[in-house]
Amino acid sequence: MGSKLCGRGSRWAMSFSALLLVALSTVAGFGIASLAGLIYGPVHSVLPFVLLGIGVDDAFVIANSFDREREGVPRESEDDGSLVKRGARALARSGASISVTSLTDLV
């Protein structure tokens, strides 16, 4: 995990996608808030960092669940259908954890 080159065990695409998703959701949230006429306050400057922590944590939970759902099948022998099923099982496994952390951070 964390190798510099693409290949086995590399997670650069997942990391970049998680960061991009958090950045886009922060910009969209600020845009919707300004469209609704909400005033920008001092608490809003901390929100991107909180969203970054929550988003990256959720990405690691999903990646860990995806790795745990492999069931002894080598990566080279997986086809698209088995990857989709594996992704669905991983999201089902990690969904409760992500929901709980998001709800507790909301409160």
Coordinates of C-alpha atoms in Angstrom, one line a residue:
M1 CA 0.0 0.0 0.0
G2 CA 1.4 3.3 -1.0
S3 CA 3.9 2.3 -3.7
K4 CA 5.0 5.1 -6.0
L5 CA 4.4 3.2 -9.2
C6 CA 1.2 1.8 -10.5
G7 CA 0.8 -1.9 -10.0
R8 CA 0.2 -4.5 -7.3
G9 CA -0.8 -2.9 -4.0
S10 CA -0.8 0.6 -5.3
R11 CA -3.6 2.9 -4.0
W12 CA -2.7 6.2 -5.7
A13 CA -5.9 6.2 -7.8
M14 CA -8.1 5.6 -4.7
S15 CA -6.3 8.2 -2.7
F16 CA -6.5 10.8 -5.5
S17 CA -10.2 10.0 -6.1
A18 CA -11.0 10.4 -2.4
L19 CA -9.2 13.8 -2.2
L20 CA -10.9 15.0 -5.4
L21 CA -14.3 13.9 -4.1
V22 CA -13.8 15.7 -0.8
A23 CA -12.7 18.9 -2.7
L24 CA -15.7 18.8 -5.0
S25 CA -18.1 18.2 -2.2
T26 CA -16.7 21.1 -0.2
V27 CA -16.9 23.5 -3.2
A28 CA -20.5 22.3 -3.9
G29 CA -21.5 22.7 -0.2
F30 CA -20.1 26.3 -0.1
G31 CA -21.9 27.0 -3.4
I32 CA -25.2 25.7 -2.2
A33 CA -24.8 27.6 1.1
S34 CA -24.1 30.9 -0.7
L35 CA -27.0 30.3 -3.1
A36 CA -29.3 29.9 -0.1
G37 CA -27.9 33.2 1.3
L38 CA -26.2 31.7 4.3
I39 CA -23.4 33.9 5.8
Y40 CA -19.8 32.7 5.8
G41 CA -18.7 32.5 9.4
P42 CA -15.5 31.5 11.2
V43 CA -16.6 27.9 11.7
H44 CA -16.8 27.4 7.9
S45 CA -13.0 27.8 7.5
V46 CA -12.6 24.5 9.6
L47 CA -15.2 22.5 7.6
P48 CA -12.9 21.5 4.7
F49 CA -10.5 19.8 7.1
V50 CA -13.3 18.0 8.9
L51 CA -14.7 16.8 5.5
L52 CA -11.2 15.8 4.4
G53 CA -10.8 13.6 7.6
I54 CA -14.2 12.0 7.2
G55 CA -13.8 11.4 3.5
V56 CA -10.4 9.9 3.7
D57 CA -11.4 7.7 6.6
D58 CA -14.4 6.4 4.7
A59 CA -12.2 5.7 1.6
F60 CA -9.8 3.6 3.8
V61 CA -12.8 1.7 5.3
I62 CA -14.1 0.9 1.8
A63 CA -10.6 -0.2 0.6
N64 CA -10.1 -2.4 3.5
S65 CA -13.5 -4.1 3.0
F66 CA -12.7 -4.5 -0.7
D67 CA -9.5 -6.3 0.2
R68 CA -11.1 -8.5 2.7
E69 CA -13.8 -9.7 0.3
R70 CA -11.3 -11.3 -2.1
E71 CA -11.9 -14.8 -0.7
G72 CA -8.6 -16.3 -1.8
V73 CA -9.1 -15.6 -5.6
P74 CA -5.9 -14.1 -7.3
R75 CA -6.4 -10.7 -8.9
E76 CA -5.3 -12.0 -12.3
S77 CA -8.2 -14.4 -12.5
E78 CA -10.9 -11.9 -11.5
D79 CA -13.2 -10.7 -14.3
D80 CA -15.5 -7.6 -14.4
G81 CA -18.5 -9.4 -13.0
S82 CA -16.6 -10.8 -10.0
L83 CA -15.1 -7.3 -9.3
V84 CA -18.6 -5.8 -9.3
K85 CA -19.9 -8.4 -6.9
R86 CA -16.9 -8.0 -4.7
G87 CA -17.4 -4.2 -4.7
A88 CA -21.1 -4.6 -3.8
R89 CA -20.2 -7.0 -0.9
A90 CA -17.5 -4.5 0.3
L91 CA -19.9 -1.6 0.3
A92 CA -22.5 -3.6 2.1
R93 CA -19.9 -4.6 4.8
S94 CA -18.6 -1.0 5.2
G95 CA -21.9 0.8 4.9
A96 CA -22.9 0.5 8.6
S97 CA -19.5 1.8 9.7
I98 CA -19.6 4.8 7.3
S99 CA -23.2 5.6 8.3
V100 CA -22.4 5.6 12.0
T101 CA -19.3 7.8 11.7
S102 CA -21.1 10.3 9.4
L103 CA -24.1 10.5 11.7
T104 CA -22.0 11.0 14.8
D105 CA -20.0 13.7 13.0
L106 CA -23.2 15.4 11.9
V107 CA -24.4 15.7 15.5

